[in-house]
PDB file of C-alpha atoms in Angstrom:
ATOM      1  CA  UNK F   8     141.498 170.019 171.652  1.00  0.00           C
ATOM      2  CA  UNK F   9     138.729 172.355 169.293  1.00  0.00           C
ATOM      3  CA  UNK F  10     141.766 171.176 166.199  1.00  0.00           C
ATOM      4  CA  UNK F  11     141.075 167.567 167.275  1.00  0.00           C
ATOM      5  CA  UNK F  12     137.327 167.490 167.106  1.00  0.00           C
ATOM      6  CA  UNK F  13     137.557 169.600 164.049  1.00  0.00           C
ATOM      7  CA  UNK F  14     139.394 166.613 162.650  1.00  0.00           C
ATOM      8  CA  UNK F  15     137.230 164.326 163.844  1.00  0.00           C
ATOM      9  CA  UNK F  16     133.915 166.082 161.930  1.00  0.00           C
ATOM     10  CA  UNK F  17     136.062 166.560 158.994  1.00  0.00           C
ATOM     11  CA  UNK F  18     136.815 163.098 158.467  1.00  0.00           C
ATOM     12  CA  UNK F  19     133.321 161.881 159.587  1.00  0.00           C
ATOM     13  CA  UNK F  20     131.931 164.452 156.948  1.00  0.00           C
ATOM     14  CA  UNK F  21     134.132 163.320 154.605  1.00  0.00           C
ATOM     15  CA  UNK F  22     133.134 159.053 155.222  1.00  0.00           C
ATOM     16  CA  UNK F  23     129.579 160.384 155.544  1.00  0.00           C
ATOM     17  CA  UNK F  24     129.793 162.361 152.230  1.00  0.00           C
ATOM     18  CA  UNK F  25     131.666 159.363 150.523  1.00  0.00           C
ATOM     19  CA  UNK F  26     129.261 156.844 151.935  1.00  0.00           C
ATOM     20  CA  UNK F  27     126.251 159.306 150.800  1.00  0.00           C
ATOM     21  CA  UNK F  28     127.983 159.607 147.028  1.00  0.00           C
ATOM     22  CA  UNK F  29     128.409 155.567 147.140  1.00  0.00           C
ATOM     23  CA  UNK F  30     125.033 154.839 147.900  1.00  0.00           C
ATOM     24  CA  UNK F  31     123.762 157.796 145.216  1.00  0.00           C
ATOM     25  CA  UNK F  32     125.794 156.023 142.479  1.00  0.00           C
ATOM     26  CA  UNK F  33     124.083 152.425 143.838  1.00  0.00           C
ATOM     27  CA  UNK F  34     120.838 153.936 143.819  1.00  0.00           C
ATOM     28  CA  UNK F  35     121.163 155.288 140.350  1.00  0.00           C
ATOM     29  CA  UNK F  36     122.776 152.436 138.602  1.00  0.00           C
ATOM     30  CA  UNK F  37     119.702 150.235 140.411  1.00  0.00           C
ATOM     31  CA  UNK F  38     117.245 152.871 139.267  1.00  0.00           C
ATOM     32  CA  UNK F  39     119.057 151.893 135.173  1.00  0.00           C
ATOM     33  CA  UNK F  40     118.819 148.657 135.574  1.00  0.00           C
ATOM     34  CA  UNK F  41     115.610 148.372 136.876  1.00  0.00           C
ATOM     35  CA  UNK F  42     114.475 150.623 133.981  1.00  0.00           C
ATOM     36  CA  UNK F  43     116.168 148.471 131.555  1.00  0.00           C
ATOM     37  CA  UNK F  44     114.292 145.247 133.282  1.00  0.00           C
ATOM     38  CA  UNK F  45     110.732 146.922 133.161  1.00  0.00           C
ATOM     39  CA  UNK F  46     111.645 147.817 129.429  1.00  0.00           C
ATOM     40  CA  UNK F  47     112.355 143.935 128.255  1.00  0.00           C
ATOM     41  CA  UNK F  48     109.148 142.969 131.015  1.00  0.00           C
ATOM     42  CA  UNK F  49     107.184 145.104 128.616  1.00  0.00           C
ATOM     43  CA  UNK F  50     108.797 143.889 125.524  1.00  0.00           C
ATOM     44  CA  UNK F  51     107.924 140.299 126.388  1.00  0.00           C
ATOM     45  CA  UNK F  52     104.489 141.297 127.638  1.00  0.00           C
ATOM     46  CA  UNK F  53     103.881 142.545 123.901  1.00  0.00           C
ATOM     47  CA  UNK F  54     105.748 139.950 122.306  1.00  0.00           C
ATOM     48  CA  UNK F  55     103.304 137.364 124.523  1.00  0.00           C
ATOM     49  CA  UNK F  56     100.153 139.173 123.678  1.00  0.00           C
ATOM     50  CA  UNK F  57     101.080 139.282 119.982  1.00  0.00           C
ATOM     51  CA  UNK F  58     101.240 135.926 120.111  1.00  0.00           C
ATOM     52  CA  UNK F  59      98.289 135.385 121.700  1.00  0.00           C
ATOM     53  CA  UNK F  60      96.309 137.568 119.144  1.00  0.00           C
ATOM     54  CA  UNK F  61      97.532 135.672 116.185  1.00  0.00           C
ATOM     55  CA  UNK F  62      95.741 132.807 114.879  1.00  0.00           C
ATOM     56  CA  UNK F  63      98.195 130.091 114.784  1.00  0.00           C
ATOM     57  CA  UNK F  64      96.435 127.567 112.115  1.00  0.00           C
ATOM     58  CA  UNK F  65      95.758 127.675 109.680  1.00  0.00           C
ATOM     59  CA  UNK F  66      97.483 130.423 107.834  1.00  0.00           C
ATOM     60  CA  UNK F  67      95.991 131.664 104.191  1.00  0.00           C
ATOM     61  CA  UNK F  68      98.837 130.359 102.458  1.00  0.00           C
ATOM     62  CA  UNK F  69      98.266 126.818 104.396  1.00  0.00           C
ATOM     63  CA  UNK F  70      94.828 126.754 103.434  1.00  0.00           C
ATOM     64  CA  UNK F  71      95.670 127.171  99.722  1.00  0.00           C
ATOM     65  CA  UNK F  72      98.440 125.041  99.811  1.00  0.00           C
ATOM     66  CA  UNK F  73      96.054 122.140 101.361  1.00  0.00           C
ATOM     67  CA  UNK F  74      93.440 122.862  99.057  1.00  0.00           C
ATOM     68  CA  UNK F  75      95.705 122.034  96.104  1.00  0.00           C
ATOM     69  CA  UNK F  76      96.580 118.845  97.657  1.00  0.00           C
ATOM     70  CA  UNK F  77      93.359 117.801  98.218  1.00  0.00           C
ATOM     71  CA  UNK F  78      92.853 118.350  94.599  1.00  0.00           C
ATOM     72  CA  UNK F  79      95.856 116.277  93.657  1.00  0.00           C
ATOM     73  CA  UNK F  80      94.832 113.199  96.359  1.00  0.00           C
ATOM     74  CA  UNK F  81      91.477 113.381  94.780  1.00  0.00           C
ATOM     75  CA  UNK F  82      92.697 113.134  90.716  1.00  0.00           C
ATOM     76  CA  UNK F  83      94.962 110.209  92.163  1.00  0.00           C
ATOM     77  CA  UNK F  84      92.160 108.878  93.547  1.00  0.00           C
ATOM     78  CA  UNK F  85      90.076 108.682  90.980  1.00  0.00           C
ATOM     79  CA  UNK F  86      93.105 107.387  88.289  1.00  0.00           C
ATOM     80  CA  UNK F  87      93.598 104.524  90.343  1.00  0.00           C
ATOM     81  CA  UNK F  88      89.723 103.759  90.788  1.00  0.00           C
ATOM     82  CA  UNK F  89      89.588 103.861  87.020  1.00  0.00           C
ATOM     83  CA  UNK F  90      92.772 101.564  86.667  1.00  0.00           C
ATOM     84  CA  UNK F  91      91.233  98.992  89.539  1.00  0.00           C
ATOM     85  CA  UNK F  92      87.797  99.070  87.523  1.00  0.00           C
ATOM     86  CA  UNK F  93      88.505  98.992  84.105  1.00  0.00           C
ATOM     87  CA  UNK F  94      88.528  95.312  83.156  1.00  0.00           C
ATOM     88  CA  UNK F  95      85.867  94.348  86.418  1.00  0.00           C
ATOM     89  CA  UNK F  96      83.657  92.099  85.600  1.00  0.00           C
ATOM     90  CA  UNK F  97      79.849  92.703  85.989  1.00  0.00           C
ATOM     91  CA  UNK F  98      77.874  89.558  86.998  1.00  0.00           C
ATOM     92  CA  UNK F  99      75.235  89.205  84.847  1.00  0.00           C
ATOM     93  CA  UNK F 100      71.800  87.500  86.080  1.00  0.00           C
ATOM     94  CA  UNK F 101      70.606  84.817  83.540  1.00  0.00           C
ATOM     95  CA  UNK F 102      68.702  81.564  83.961  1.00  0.00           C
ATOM     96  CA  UNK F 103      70.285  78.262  82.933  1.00  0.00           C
ATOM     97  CA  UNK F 104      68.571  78.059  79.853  1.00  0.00           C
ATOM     98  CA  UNK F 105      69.987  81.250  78.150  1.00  0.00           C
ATOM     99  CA  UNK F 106      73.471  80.358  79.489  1.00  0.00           C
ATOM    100  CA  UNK F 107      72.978  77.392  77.832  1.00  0.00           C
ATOM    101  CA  UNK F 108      72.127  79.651  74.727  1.00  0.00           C
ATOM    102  CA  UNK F 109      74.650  81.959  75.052  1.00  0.00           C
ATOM    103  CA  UNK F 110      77.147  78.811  75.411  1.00  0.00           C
ATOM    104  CA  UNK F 111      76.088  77.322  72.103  1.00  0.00           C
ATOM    105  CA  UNK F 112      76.466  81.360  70.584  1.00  0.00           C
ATOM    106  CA  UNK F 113      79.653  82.123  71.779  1.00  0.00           C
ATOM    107  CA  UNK F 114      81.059  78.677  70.672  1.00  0.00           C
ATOM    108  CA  UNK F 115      79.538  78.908  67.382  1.00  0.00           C
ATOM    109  CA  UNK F 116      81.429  82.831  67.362  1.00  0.00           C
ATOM    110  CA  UNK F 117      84.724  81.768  68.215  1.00  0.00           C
ATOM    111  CA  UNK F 118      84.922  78.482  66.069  1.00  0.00           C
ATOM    112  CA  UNK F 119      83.903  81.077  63.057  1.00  0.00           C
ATOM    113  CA  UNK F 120      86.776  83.527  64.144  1.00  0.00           C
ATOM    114  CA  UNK F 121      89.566  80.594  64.158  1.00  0.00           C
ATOM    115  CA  UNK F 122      88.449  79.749  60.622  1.00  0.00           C
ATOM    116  CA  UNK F 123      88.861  83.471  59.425  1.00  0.00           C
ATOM    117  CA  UNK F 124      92.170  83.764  61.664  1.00  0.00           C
ATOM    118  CA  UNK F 125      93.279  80.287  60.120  1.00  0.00           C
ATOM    119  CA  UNK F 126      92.971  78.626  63.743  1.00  0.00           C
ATOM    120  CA  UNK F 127      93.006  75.310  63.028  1.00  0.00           C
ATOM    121  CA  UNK F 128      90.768  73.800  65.767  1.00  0.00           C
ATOM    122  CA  UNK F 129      90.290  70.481  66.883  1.00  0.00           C
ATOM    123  CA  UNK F 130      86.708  68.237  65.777  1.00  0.00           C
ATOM    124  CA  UNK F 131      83.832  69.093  68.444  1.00  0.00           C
ATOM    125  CA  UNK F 132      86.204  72.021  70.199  1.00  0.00           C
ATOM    126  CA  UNK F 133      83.792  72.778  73.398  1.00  0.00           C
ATOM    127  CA  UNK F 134      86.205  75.296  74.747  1.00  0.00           C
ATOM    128  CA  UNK F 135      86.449  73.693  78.167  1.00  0.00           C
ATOM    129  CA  UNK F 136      82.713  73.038  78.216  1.00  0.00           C
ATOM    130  CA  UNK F 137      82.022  70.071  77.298  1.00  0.00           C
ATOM    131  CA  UNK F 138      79.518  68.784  79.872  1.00  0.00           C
ATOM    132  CA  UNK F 139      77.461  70.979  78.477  1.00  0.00           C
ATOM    133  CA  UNK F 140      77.497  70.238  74.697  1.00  0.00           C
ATOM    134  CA  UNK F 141      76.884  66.333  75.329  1.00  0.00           C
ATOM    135  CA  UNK F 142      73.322  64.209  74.373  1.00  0.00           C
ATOM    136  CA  UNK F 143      72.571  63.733  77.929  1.00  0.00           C
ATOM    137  CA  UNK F 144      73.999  67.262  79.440  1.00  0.00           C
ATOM    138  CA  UNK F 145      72.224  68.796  82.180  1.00  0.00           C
ATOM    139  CA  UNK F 146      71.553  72.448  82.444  1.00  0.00           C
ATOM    140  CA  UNK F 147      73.521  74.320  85.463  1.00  0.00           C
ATOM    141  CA  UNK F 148      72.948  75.075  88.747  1.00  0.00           C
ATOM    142  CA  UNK F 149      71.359  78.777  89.095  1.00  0.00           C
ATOM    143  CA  UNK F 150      74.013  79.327  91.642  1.00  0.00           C
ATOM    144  CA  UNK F 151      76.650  78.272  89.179  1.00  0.00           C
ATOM    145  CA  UNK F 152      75.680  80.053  86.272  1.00  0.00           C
ATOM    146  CA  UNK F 153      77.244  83.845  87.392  1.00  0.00           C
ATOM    147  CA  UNK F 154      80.452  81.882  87.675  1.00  0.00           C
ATOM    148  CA  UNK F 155      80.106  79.673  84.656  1.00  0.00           C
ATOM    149  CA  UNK F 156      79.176  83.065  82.888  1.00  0.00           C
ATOM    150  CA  UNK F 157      82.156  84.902  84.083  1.00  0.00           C
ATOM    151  CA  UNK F 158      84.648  81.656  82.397  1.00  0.00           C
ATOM    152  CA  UNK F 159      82.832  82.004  79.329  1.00  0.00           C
ATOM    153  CA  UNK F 160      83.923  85.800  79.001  1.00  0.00           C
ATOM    154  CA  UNK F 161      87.557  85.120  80.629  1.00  0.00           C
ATOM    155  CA  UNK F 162      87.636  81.870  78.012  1.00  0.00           C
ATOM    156  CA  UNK F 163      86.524  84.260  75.188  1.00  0.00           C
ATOM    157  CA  UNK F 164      89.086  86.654  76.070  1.00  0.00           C
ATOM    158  CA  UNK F 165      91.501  84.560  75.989  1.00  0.00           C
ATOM    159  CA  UNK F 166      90.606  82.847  72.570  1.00  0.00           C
ATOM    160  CA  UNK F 167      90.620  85.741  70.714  1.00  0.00           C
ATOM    161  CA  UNK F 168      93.748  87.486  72.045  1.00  0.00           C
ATOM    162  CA  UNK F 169      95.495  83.585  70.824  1.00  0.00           C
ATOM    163  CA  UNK F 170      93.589  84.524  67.849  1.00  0.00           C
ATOM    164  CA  UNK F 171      95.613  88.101  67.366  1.00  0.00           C
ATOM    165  CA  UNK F 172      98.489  86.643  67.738  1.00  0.00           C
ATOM    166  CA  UNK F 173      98.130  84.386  64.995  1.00  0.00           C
ATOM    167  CA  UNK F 174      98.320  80.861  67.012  1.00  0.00           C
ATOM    168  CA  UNK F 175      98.533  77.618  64.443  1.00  0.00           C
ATOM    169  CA  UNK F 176      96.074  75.981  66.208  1.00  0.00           C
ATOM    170  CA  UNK F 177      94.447  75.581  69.487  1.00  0.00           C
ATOM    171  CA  UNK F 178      94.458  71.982  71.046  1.00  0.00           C
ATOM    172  CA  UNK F 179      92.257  72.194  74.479  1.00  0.00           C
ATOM    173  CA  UNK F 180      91.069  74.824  77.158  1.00  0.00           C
ATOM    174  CA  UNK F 181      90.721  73.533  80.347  1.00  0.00           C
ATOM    175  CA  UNK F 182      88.563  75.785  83.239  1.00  0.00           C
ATOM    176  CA  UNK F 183      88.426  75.402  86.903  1.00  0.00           C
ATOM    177  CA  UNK F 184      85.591  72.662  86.410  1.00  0.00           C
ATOM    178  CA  UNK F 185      83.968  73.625  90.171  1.00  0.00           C
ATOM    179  CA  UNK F 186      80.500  72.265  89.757  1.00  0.00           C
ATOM    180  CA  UNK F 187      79.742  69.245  91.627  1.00  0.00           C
ATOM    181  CA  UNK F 188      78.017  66.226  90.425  1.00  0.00           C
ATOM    182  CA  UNK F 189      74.832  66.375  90.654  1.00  0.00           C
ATOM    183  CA  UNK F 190      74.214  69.659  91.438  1.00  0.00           C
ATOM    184  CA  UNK F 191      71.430  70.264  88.176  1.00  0.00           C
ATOM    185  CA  UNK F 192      68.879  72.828  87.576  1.00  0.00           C
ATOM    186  CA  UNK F 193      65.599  70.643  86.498  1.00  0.00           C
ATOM    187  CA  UNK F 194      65.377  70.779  82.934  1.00  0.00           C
ATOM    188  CA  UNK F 195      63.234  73.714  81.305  1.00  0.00           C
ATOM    189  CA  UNK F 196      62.180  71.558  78.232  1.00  0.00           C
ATOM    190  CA  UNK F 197      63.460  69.837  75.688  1.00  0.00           C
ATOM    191  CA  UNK F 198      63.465  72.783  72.793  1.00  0.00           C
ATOM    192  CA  UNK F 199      65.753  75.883  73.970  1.00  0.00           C
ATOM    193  CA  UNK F 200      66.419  74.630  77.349  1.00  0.00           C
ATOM    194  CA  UNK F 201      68.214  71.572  78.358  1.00  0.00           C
ATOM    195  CA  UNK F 202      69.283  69.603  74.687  1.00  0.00           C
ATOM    196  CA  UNK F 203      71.191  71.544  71.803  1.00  0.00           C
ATOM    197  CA  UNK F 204      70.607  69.173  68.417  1.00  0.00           C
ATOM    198  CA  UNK F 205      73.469  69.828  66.585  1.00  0.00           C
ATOM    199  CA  UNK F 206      75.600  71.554  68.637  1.00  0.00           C
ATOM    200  CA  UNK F 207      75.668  68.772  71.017  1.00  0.00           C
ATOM    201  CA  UNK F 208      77.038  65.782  69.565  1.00  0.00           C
ATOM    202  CA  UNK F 209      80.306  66.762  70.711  1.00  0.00           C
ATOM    203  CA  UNK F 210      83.127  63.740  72.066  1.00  0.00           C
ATOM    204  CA  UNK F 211      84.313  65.013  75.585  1.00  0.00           C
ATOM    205  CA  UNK F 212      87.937  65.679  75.581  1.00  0.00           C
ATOM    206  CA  UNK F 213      90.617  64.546  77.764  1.00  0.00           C
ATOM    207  CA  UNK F 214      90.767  66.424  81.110  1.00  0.00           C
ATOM    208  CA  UNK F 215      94.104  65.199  81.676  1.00  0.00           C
ATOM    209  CA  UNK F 216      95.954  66.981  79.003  1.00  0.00           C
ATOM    210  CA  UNK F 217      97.283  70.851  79.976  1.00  0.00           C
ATOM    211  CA  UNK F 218      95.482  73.543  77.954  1.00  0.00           C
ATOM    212  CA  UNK F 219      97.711  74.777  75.036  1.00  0.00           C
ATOM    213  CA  UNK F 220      98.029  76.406  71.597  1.00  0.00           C
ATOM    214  CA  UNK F 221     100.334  75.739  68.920  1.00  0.00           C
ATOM    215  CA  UNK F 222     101.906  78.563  67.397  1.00  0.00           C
ATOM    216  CA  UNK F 223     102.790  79.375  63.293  1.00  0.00           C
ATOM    217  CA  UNK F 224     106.682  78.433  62.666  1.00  0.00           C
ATOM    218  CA  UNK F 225     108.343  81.278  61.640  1.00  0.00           C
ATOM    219  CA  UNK F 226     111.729  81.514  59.480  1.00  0.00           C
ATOM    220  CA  UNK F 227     114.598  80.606  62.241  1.00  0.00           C
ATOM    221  CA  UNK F 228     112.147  79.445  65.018  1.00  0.00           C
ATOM    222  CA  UNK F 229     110.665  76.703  66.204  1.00  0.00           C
ATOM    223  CA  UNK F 230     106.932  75.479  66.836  1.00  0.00           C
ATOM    224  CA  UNK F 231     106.037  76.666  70.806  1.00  0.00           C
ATOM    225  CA  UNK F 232     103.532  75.596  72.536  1.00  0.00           C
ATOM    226  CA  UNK F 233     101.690  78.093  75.453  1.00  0.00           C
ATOM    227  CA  UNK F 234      99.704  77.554  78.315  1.00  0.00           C
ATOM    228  CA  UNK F 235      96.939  79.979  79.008  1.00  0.00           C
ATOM    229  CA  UNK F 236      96.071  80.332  82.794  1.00  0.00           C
ATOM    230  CA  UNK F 237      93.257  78.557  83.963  1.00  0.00           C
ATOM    231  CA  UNK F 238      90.308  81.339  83.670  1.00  0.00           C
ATOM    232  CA  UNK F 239      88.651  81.434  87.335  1.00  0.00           C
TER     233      UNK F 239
END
């Protein structure tokens, strides 16, 4: 009977011992891993605060990259403002009477040109203006004359780039003709302002017929003829 209880505390030792061992090696490997989780918790934490120190924009090398951008928008910039400005025309303010002047000058100029150039030019060439050069032409609206100023240089332009080329001859120019009849500046008097003498004994020419030059033949080509645009 003593043999059996013996037995009985023996084995119950033995499952208490092994249970007691079981829950040592539990304990300890929960202990490790625990240990290893509050390790990577503290990892992150530092990895999160590091972030949270840094400045995120911009970065020095950002800045400088920016900077030189900035300097390259701004040299485009001002290429194409040149490009866009180059040939813009400033309006000019004159009265009627000194456009009327300055038409009688420039015609005068480019008629002299064509003769050097050997332009030959048609008898009373007005250059698209002739209601201006007759006996009984009016002076021009003052709200026509920045317009009728900004043909003249477009029409002079034009003239003396046919001119380069060495054109034969030059048979009309025809403008946008936008004034409307009747709208006249009163005449400023009768010397300098609204009659020409000589310069205005010119024959209107036909309207109808498209502006065009004729050029010099050359060896194996034709004459050509070539419309200029209308100057606006």
């Amino acid at each position: 009977m003593i043999q059996r209880k013996n037995l009985i505390f023996v084995i119950g030792g033995s499952i208490a011992v092994i249970l007691l061992l079981s829950s040592t090696v539990l304990l300890f490997m929960g202990v490790s891993k625990l240990s290893d989780t509050k390790k990577k918790l503290e990892q992150t934490e530092k990895k999160l605060e590091g972030f949270y120190k840094q400045k995120p924009f911009p970065s020095e090398e950002n800045v400088k990259r920016e900077k030189e951008n900035v300097k390259i928008i701004n040299d485009w910039f001002a290429r194409l403002t040149d490009v866009l400005t180059k040939h813009q025309f400033e309006e000019v303010m004159q009265s009627p009477s000194l456009l009327m002047r300055l038409l009688g000058d420039k015609k005068n100029e480019l008629l002299n040109e064509a003769k050097q150039n050997g332009v030959v030019m048609v008898d009373n060439f007005s250059f698209g203006f002739d209601r201006y050069f007759g006996p009984d032409a009016p002076l021009p609206a003052p709200d026509n004359v920045a317009k009728l100023n900004h043909q003249l240089v477009v029409i002079e332009d034009i003239c003396k780039l046919l001119y380069k080329e060495g054109v034969a001859s030059v048979t009309k120019v025809q403008r946008d003709e936008f004034e409307v009849v009747g709208d006249v500046a009163e005449a400023e008097g009768t010397e300098g302002g609204g009659r020409w003498g000589a310069d205005r004994g010119a024959a209107e020419e036909s309207s109808e017929q498209a502006p065009a030059v004729k050029a010099k033949p050359q060896k194996g080509v034709k004459d050509q003829a070539a419309a200029p645009k209308k100057p606006t």
